[in-house]
PDB file of C-alpha atoms in Angstrom:
ATOM      1  CA  ASP A  72     -85.420-112.175-158.289  1.00  0.00           C
ATOM      2  CA  ALA A  73     -88.306-110.755-155.091  1.00  0.00           C
ATOM      3  CA  GLY A  74     -89.785-107.995-156.924  1.00  0.00           C
ATOM      4  CA  VAL A  75     -90.690-104.922-154.906  1.00  0.00           C
ATOM      5  CA  THR A  76     -93.469-105.991-151.657  1.00  0.00           C
ATOM      6  CA  GLN A  77     -96.073-104.285-150.364  1.00  0.00           C
ATOM      7  CA  SER A  78     -98.046-104.891-147.231  1.00  0.00           C
ATOM      8  CA  PRO A  79    -100.663-104.292-146.564  1.00  0.00           C
ATOM      9  CA  THR A  80    -102.514-105.283-149.639  1.00  0.00           C
ATOM     10  CA  HIS A  81    -105.960-104.110-148.494  1.00  0.00           C
ATOM     11  CA  LEU A  82    -106.825-102.068-145.911  1.00  0.00           C
ATOM     12  CA  ILE A  83    -110.061-100.384-143.933  1.00  0.00           C
ATOM     13  CA  LYS A  84    -109.945 -97.754-141.529  1.00  0.00           C
ATOM     14  CA  THR A  85    -111.801 -95.032-139.880  1.00  0.00           C
ATOM     15  CA  ARG A  86    -111.986 -90.761-140.772  1.00  0.00           C
ATOM     16  CA  GLY A  87    -109.381 -88.978-138.244  1.00  0.00           C
ATOM     17  CA  GLN A  88    -107.330 -92.008-138.010  1.00  0.00           C
ATOM     18  CA  GLN A  89    -103.620 -92.728-138.775  1.00  0.00           C
ATOM     19  CA  VAL A  90    -102.114 -95.585-140.885  1.00  0.00           C
ATOM     20  CA  THR A  91     -98.745 -96.932-142.127  1.00  0.00           C
ATOM     21  CA  LEU A  92     -97.933 -98.920-145.358  1.00  0.00           C
ATOM     22  CA  ARG A  93     -95.065-100.386-145.895  1.00  0.00           C
ATOM     23  CA  CYS A  94     -92.065-100.591-149.075  1.00  0.00           C
ATOM     24  CA  SER A  95     -89.770-103.345-149.604  1.00  0.00           C
ATOM     25  CA  PRO A  96     -88.217-102.219-152.665  1.00  0.00           C
ATOM     26  CA  LYS A  97     -86.334-105.101-155.215  1.00  0.00           C
ATOM     27  CA  SER A  98     -83.730-106.510-154.668  1.00  0.00           C
ATOM     28  CA  GLY A  99     -80.459-103.758-156.201  1.00  0.00           C
ATOM     29  CA  HIS A 100     -82.671-101.129-156.166  1.00  0.00           C
ATOM     30  CA  ASP A 101     -81.941 -98.352-153.624  1.00  0.00           C
ATOM     31  CA  THR A 102     -84.041 -95.860-154.556  1.00  0.00           C
ATOM     32  CA  VAL A 103     -88.597 -95.717-153.124  1.00  0.00           C
ATOM     33  CA  SER A 104     -91.402 -93.100-154.920  1.00  0.00           C
ATOM     34  CA  TRP A 105     -94.038 -93.811-153.909  1.00  0.00           C
ATOM     35  CA  TYR A 106     -97.586 -93.022-155.682  1.00  0.00           C
ATOM     36  CA  GLN A 107    -101.628 -92.327-155.021  1.00  0.00           C
ATOM     37  CA  GLN A 108    -103.841 -93.568-157.699  1.00  0.00           C
ATOM     38  CA  ALA A 109    -107.277 -92.706-156.855  1.00  0.00           C
ATOM     39  CA  LEU A 110    -109.550 -94.489-159.131  1.00  0.00           C
ATOM     40  CA  GLY A 111    -109.719 -93.645-162.503  1.00  0.00           C
ATOM     41  CA  GLN A 112    -106.329 -91.727-162.676  1.00  0.00           C
ATOM     42  CA  GLY A 113    -102.854 -91.804-163.397  1.00  0.00           C
ATOM     43  CA  PRO A 114    -100.562 -92.169-160.493  1.00  0.00           C
ATOM     44  CA  GLN A 115     -99.515 -88.734-157.929  1.00  0.00           C
ATOM     45  CA  PHE A 116     -96.132 -88.800-157.465  1.00  0.00           C
ATOM     46  CA  ILE A 117     -96.494 -88.398-153.430  1.00  0.00           C
ATOM     47  CA  PHE A 118     -92.281 -88.407-153.073  1.00  0.00           C
ATOM     48  CA  GLN A 119     -88.788 -89.928-152.833  1.00  0.00           C
ATOM     49  CA  TYR A 120     -86.556 -91.646-150.906  1.00  0.00           C
ATOM     50  CA  TYR A 121     -82.877 -92.094-151.023  1.00  0.00           C
ATOM     51  CA  GLU A 122     -80.467 -92.567-148.814  1.00  0.00           C
ATOM     52  CA  GLU A 123     -83.084 -92.614-145.770  1.00  0.00           C
ATOM     53  CA  GLU A 124     -83.848 -89.322-147.128  1.00  0.00           C
ATOM     54  CA  GLU A 125     -86.754 -87.453-148.894  1.00  0.00           C
ATOM     55  CA  ARG A 126     -85.468 -86.513-151.721  1.00  0.00           C
ATOM     56  CA  GLN A 127     -88.577 -84.712-153.998  1.00  0.00           C
ATOM     57  CA  ARG A 128     -92.038 -83.779-152.766  1.00  0.00           C
ATOM     58  CA  GLY A 129     -95.518 -84.420-154.785  1.00  0.00           C
ATOM     59  CA  ASN A 130     -98.525 -81.708-154.067  1.00  0.00           C
ATOM     60  CA  PHE A 131     -99.459 -83.577-151.448  1.00  0.00           C
ATOM     61  CA  PRO A 132    -100.029 -82.101-147.321  1.00  0.00           C
ATOM     62  CA  ASP A 133     -97.830 -83.017-144.800  1.00  0.00           C
ATOM     63  CA  ARG A 134    -100.256 -85.390-143.408  1.00  0.00           C
ATOM     64  CA  PHE A 135     -98.110 -88.056-145.552  1.00  0.00           C
ATOM     65  CA  SER A 136     -95.112 -88.247-144.436  1.00  0.00           C
ATOM     66  CA  GLY A 137     -92.365 -91.503-144.954  1.00  0.00           C
ATOM     67  CA  HIS A 138     -89.660 -93.044-143.833  1.00  0.00           C
ATOM     68  CA  GLN A 139     -86.966 -95.070-145.307  1.00  0.00           C
ATOM     69  CA  PHE A 140     -84.402 -97.809-143.143  1.00  0.00           C
ATOM     70  CA  PRO A 141     -80.856 -98.667-143.726  1.00  0.00           C
ATOM     71  CA  ASN A 142     -81.319-101.864-145.460  1.00  0.00           C
ATOM     72  CA  TYR A 143     -83.833 -99.371-148.334  1.00  0.00           C
ATOM     73  CA  SER A 144     -87.613-100.410-147.237  1.00  0.00           C
ATOM     74  CA  SER A 145     -89.640 -97.248-146.468  1.00  0.00           C
ATOM     75  CA  GLU A 146     -92.965 -95.804-144.711  1.00  0.00           C
ATOM     76  CA  LEU A 147     -95.722 -94.355-145.861  1.00  0.00           C
ATOM     77  CA  ASN A 148     -97.759 -92.799-143.022  1.00  0.00           C
ATOM     78  CA  VAL A 149    -100.906 -91.162-143.411  1.00  0.00           C
ATOM     79  CA  ASN A 150    -102.758 -88.343-140.785  1.00  0.00           C
ATOM     80  CA  ALA A 151    -105.682 -87.772-140.222  1.00  0.00           C
ATOM     81  CA  LEU A 152    -107.336 -89.943-142.625  1.00  0.00           C
ATOM     82  CA  LEU A 153    -109.749 -88.420-144.923  1.00  0.00           C
ATOM     83  CA  LEU A 154    -112.726 -89.840-147.178  1.00  0.00           C
ATOM     84  CA  GLY A 155    -110.292 -88.227-150.314  1.00  0.00           C
ATOM     85  CA  ASP A 156    -107.484 -90.138-149.395  1.00  0.00           C
ATOM     86  CA  SER A 157    -109.751 -93.849-150.639  1.00  0.00           C
ATOM     87  CA  ALA A 158    -107.424 -94.896-153.650  1.00  0.00           C
ATOM     88  CA  LEU A 159    -104.382 -97.508-154.288  1.00  0.00           C
ATOM     89  CA  TYR A 160    -101.146 -96.536-152.607  1.00  0.00           C
ATOM     90  CA  LEU A 161     -97.898 -97.794-155.480  1.00  0.00           C
ATOM     91  CA  CYS A 162     -93.762 -98.260-153.821  1.00  0.00           C
ATOM     92  CA  ALA A 163     -91.740 -97.821-156.580  1.00  0.00           C
ATOM     93  CA  SER A 164     -88.208 -98.939-156.952  1.00  0.00           C
ATOM     94  CA  SER A 165     -85.639 -98.060-159.155  1.00  0.00           C
ATOM     95  CA  SER A 166     -81.290 -99.213-160.197  1.00  0.00           C
ATOM     96  CA  PRO A 167     -79.470 -97.149-158.264  1.00  0.00           C
ATOM     97  CA  GLY A 168     -77.462 -94.566-159.499  1.00  0.00           C
ATOM     98  CA  THR A 169     -80.341 -93.619-162.477  1.00  0.00           C
ATOM     99  CA  GLY A 170     -82.671 -91.446-160.411  1.00  0.00           C
ATOM    100  CA  SER A 171     -85.104 -93.423-162.133  1.00  0.00           C
ATOM    101  CA  LEU A 172     -83.972 -92.466-165.676  1.00  0.00           C
ATOM    102  CA  TYR A 173     -85.256 -96.247-166.782  1.00  0.00           C
ATOM    103  CA  GLY A 174     -88.194 -96.536-165.127  1.00  0.00           C
ATOM    104  CA  TYR A 175     -90.074 -97.964-161.972  1.00  0.00           C
ATOM    105  CA  THR A 176     -90.775-101.598-161.018  1.00  0.00           C
ATOM    106  CA  PHE A 177     -93.528-100.997-158.893  1.00  0.00           C
ATOM    107  CA  GLY A 178     -95.311-103.344-156.159  1.00  0.00           C
ATOM    108  CA  SER A 179     -98.648-104.844-156.390  1.00  0.00           C
ATOM    109  CA  GLY A 180    -100.026-101.929-154.142  1.00  0.00           C
ATOM    110  CA  THR A 181    -102.069-101.205-151.320  1.00  0.00           C
ATOM    111  CA  ARG A 182    -105.679-100.133-151.803  1.00  0.00           C
ATOM    112  CA  LEU A 183    -107.504 -98.343-148.312  1.00  0.00           C
ATOM    113  CA  THR A 184    -110.279 -97.106-148.081  1.00  0.00           C
ATOM    114  CA  VAL A 185    -111.249 -94.956-145.561  1.00  0.00           C
ATOM    115  CA  VAL A 186    -114.818 -94.837-144.407  1.00  0.00           C
TER     116      VAL A 186
ATOM    117  CA  GLN I 200    -103.869 -78.664-168.623  1.00  0.00           C
ATOM    118  CA  LYS I 201    -102.390 -81.575-167.816  1.00  0.00           C
ATOM    119  CA  GLU I 202     -98.761 -82.217-167.786  1.00  0.00           C
ATOM    120  CA  VAL I 203     -99.204 -85.346-169.847  1.00  0.00           C
ATOM    121  CA  GLU I 204    -102.073 -85.849-171.472  1.00  0.00           C
ATOM    122  CA  GLN I 205    -103.951 -89.616-172.987  1.00  0.00           C
ATOM    123  CA  ASN I 206    -107.139 -89.955-174.830  1.00  0.00           C
ATOM    124  CA  SER I 207    -109.086 -91.619-172.544  1.00  0.00           C
ATOM    125  CA  GLY I 208    -110.193 -93.905-174.624  1.00  0.00           C
ATOM    126  CA  PRO I 209    -111.781 -96.548-174.996  1.00  0.00           C
ATOM    127  CA  LEU I 210    -109.922 -98.001-177.387  1.00  0.00           C
ATOM    128  CA  SER I 211    -111.414-101.311-179.264  1.00  0.00           C
ATOM    129  CA  VAL I 212    -109.880-102.915-181.754  1.00  0.00           C
ATOM    130  CA  PRO I 213    -110.401-106.633-183.673  1.00  0.00           C
ATOM    131  CA  GLU I 214    -107.728-109.181-182.759  1.00  0.00           C
ATOM    132  CA  GLY I 215    -104.651-108.776-184.911  1.00  0.00           C
ATOM    133  CA  ALA I 216    -105.435-105.023-185.706  1.00  0.00           C
ATOM    134  CA  ILE I 217    -103.138-102.333-185.199  1.00  0.00           C
ATOM    135  CA  ALA I 218    -103.413 -99.870-181.801  1.00  0.00           C
ATOM    136  CA  SER I 219    -102.019 -96.542-181.774  1.00  0.00           C
ATOM    137  CA  LEU I 220    -101.736 -94.842-178.179  1.00  0.00           C
ATOM    138  CA  ASN I 221    -100.728 -91.507-178.444  1.00  0.00           C
ATOM    139  CA  CYS I 222     -99.471 -89.373-175.816  1.00  0.00           C
ATOM    140  CA  THR I 223     -98.761 -85.112-175.536  1.00  0.00           C
ATOM    141  CA  TYR I 224     -96.460 -83.960-172.706  1.00  0.00           C
ATOM    142  CA  SER I 225     -95.469 -80.270-171.882  1.00  0.00           C
ATOM    143  CA  ASP I 226     -92.424 -80.202-169.687  1.00  0.00           C
ATOM    144  CA  ARG I 227     -89.877 -79.398-172.475  1.00  0.00           C
ATOM    145  CA  GLY I 228     -86.956 -80.901-169.852  1.00  0.00           C
ATOM    146  CA  SER I 229     -88.290 -84.334-169.126  1.00  0.00           C
ATOM    147  CA  GLN I 230     -85.279 -86.939-171.071  1.00  0.00           C
ATOM    148  CA  SER I 231     -87.240 -90.331-170.099  1.00  0.00           C
ATOM    149  CA  PHE I 232     -90.431 -91.560-171.323  1.00  0.00           C
ATOM    150  CA  PHE I 233     -92.430 -94.432-170.994  1.00  0.00           C
ATOM    151  CA  TRP I 234     -95.076 -96.593-170.990  1.00  0.00           C
ATOM    152  CA  TYR I 235     -96.987 -98.459-168.465  1.00  0.00           C
ATOM    153  CA  ARG I 236     -99.260-101.648-169.301  1.00  0.00           C
ATOM    154  CA  GLN I 237    -101.889-101.799-165.977  1.00  0.00           C
ATOM    155  CA  TYR I 238    -104.729-104.596-166.188  1.00  0.00           C
ATOM    156  CA  SER I 239    -107.716-103.660-164.279  1.00  0.00           C
ATOM    157  CA  GLY I 240    -107.186-104.152-160.030  1.00  0.00           C
ATOM    158  CA  LYS I 241    -103.463-104.798-160.622  1.00  0.00           C
ATOM    159  CA  SER I 242    -100.181-102.208-160.529  1.00  0.00           C
ATOM    160  CA  PRO I 243     -98.716-100.831-163.687  1.00  0.00           C
ATOM    161  CA  GLU I 244     -96.198-102.707-165.469  1.00  0.00           C
ATOM    162  CA  LEU I 245     -93.235-100.685-167.285  1.00  0.00           C
ATOM    163  CA  ILE I 246     -93.366-102.304-171.506  1.00  0.00           C
ATOM    164  CA  MET I 247     -91.707 -99.660-172.953  1.00  0.00           C
ATOM    165  CA  PHE I 248     -88.963 -96.546-172.585  1.00  0.00           C
ATOM    166  CA  ILE I 249     -87.060 -94.863-174.583  1.00  0.00           C
ATOM    167  CA  TYR I 250     -85.494 -90.979-174.395  1.00  0.00           C
ATOM    168  CA  SER I 251     -84.100 -90.594-178.111  1.00  0.00           C
ATOM    169  CA  ASN I 252     -86.197 -88.952-181.683  1.00  0.00           C
ATOM    170  CA  GLY I 253     -87.601 -91.601-183.246  1.00  0.00           C
ATOM    171  CA  ASP I 254     -89.057 -95.273-182.682  1.00  0.00           C
ATOM    172  CA  LYS I 255     -87.432 -98.599-180.940  1.00  0.00           C
ATOM    173  CA  GLU I 256     -89.135-101.267-181.678  1.00  0.00           C
ATOM    174  CA  ASP I 257     -89.020-104.606-179.024  1.00  0.00           C
ATOM    175  CA  GLY I 258     -91.167-107.169-179.990  1.00  0.00           C
ATOM    176  CA  ARG I 259     -95.195-105.870-181.076  1.00  0.00           C
ATOM    177  CA  PHE I 260     -94.461-103.371-179.300  1.00  0.00           C
ATOM    178  CA  THR I 261     -93.380 -99.849-181.006  1.00  0.00           C
ATOM    179  CA  ALA I 262     -92.430 -97.111-179.315  1.00  0.00           C
ATOM    180  CA  GLN I 263     -91.406 -93.863-181.176  1.00  0.00           C
ATOM    181  CA  LEU I 264     -90.959 -90.449-179.525  1.00  0.00           C
ATOM    182  CA  ASN I 265     -90.592 -86.713-181.347  1.00  0.00           C
ATOM    183  CA  LYS I 266     -89.728 -84.488-178.672  1.00  0.00           C
ATOM    184  CA  ALA I 267     -90.204 -81.386-181.019  1.00  0.00           C
ATOM    185  CA  SER I 268     -93.943 -82.009-181.045  1.00  0.00           C
ATOM    186  CA  GLN I 269     -93.901 -82.927-177.169  1.00  0.00           C
ATOM    187  CA  TYR I 270     -95.361 -86.292-178.230  1.00  0.00           C
ATOM    188  CA  VAL I 271     -95.322 -89.915-177.332  1.00  0.00           C
ATOM    189  CA  SER I 272     -96.991 -93.324-179.360  1.00  0.00           C
ATOM    190  CA  LEU I 273     -96.940 -96.688-178.896  1.00  0.00           C
ATOM    191  CA  LEU I 274     -98.038 -99.258-182.203  1.00  0.00           C
ATOM    192  CA  ILE I 275     -98.810-102.614-180.753  1.00  0.00           C
ATOM    193  CA  ARG I 276     -99.129-104.339-183.976  1.00  0.00           C
ATOM    194  CA  ASP I 277    -101.159-108.246-184.044  1.00  0.00           C
ATOM    195  CA  SER I 278    -103.111-107.259-180.695  1.00  0.00           C
ATOM    196  CA  GLN I 279    -104.450-110.065-178.923  1.00  0.00           C
ATOM    197  CA  PRO I 280    -106.916-109.964-176.545  1.00  0.00           C
ATOM    198  CA  SER I 281    -104.272-110.316-173.972  1.00  0.00           C
ATOM    199  CA  ASP I 282    -103.408-106.578-174.703  1.00  0.00           C
ATOM    200  CA  SER I 283    -106.648-105.750-173.035  1.00  0.00           C
ATOM    201  CA  ALA I 284    -105.810-102.704-170.664  1.00  0.00           C
ATOM    202  CA  THR I 285    -104.977 -99.591-169.280  1.00  0.00           C
ATOM    203  CA  TYR I 286    -102.067 -97.903-170.821  1.00  0.00           C
ATOM    204  CA  LEU I 287    -100.270 -95.199-169.035  1.00  0.00           C
ATOM    205  CA  CYS I 288     -98.042 -92.912-170.299  1.00  0.00           C
ATOM    206  CA  ALA I 289     -95.543 -91.488-168.021  1.00  0.00           C
ATOM    207  CA  VAL I 290     -92.245 -88.812-168.724  1.00  0.00           C
ATOM    208  CA  HIS I 291     -89.597 -88.235-166.416  1.00  0.00           C
ATOM    209  CA  ASN I 292     -87.793 -85.787-165.191  1.00  0.00           C
ATOM    210  CA  THR I 293     -84.036 -85.914-163.460  1.00  0.00           C
ATOM    211  CA  ASN I 294     -84.346 -82.471-162.041  1.00  0.00           C
ATOM    212  CA  ALA I 295     -87.436 -82.914-160.351  1.00  0.00           C
ATOM    213  CA  GLY I 296     -86.844 -86.345-159.785  1.00  0.00           C
ATOM    214  CA  LYS I 297     -90.133 -87.693-160.614  1.00  0.00           C
ATOM    215  CA  SER I 298     -92.182 -89.757-163.588  1.00  0.00           C
ATOM    216  CA  THR I 299     -95.521 -87.896-164.309  1.00  0.00           C
ATOM    217  CA  PHE I 300     -98.276 -90.157-165.395  1.00  0.00           C
ATOM    218  CA  GLY I 301    -101.203 -90.112-167.558  1.00  0.00           C
ATOM    219  CA  ASP I 302    -105.221 -90.442-166.991  1.00  0.00           C
ATOM    220  CA  GLY I 303    -104.360 -94.164-169.193  1.00  0.00           C
ATOM    221  CA  THR I 304    -106.013 -94.544-172.174  1.00  0.00           C
ATOM    222  CA  THR I 305    -107.796 -97.962-171.633  1.00  0.00           C
ATOM    223  CA  LEU I 306    -107.360-100.414-175.188  1.00  0.00           C
ATOM    224  CA  THR I 307    -109.797-103.099-175.426  1.00  0.00           C
ATOM    225  CA  VAL I 308    -108.904-106.016-178.350  1.00  0.00           C
ATOM    226  CA  LYS I 309    -112.201-108.290-179.173  1.00  0.00           C
ATOM    227  CA  PRO I 310    -111.854-111.564-180.281  1.00  0.00           C
TER     228      PRO I 310
END
């Protein structure tokens, strides 16, 4: 049973560039949430996708956008990268119909460094 | 004030001792409460969840919830060096559709 798969694992980008991160949820999960975790801090909620729509959004600017595909996989796009966007980006999937009530399964994350 | 507060630590206990981790939260609409373990350089892993007042035990781990006091705790009995990690407390509000995390408590278990 495949867990949550994220790609790439590491990425270095220059300020002002754009980046796309990818996630495949755990088999049987249909809801994908994205979190940003800065060093020494807890994960911060970016947004959640369910049925190919953004259902909830955290306090992140419009530079952060996403998409969910019919196979439940998801992408996170960040435009006009800032140095402060350097962080570990985590994809979390959860069981259908539970509203994530029983917790997440996290992917291994994408470490983004903006220089 | 953060929505979920944890002692940042570090918390250091000897091998075999009980480690006690605490968390308070501000959203009274939260329905589920989680403890995730995060090893250095890795992603969080769910180890316990609780949604009713009282205690929930799973092996060496016991989660405790007091909704009136807005307090969640995690006890780790017979602590092992492999328990050394950062423990993240998270609270979930279904209406908001998200879990909110604390900044974690770093636990070190010394052999």
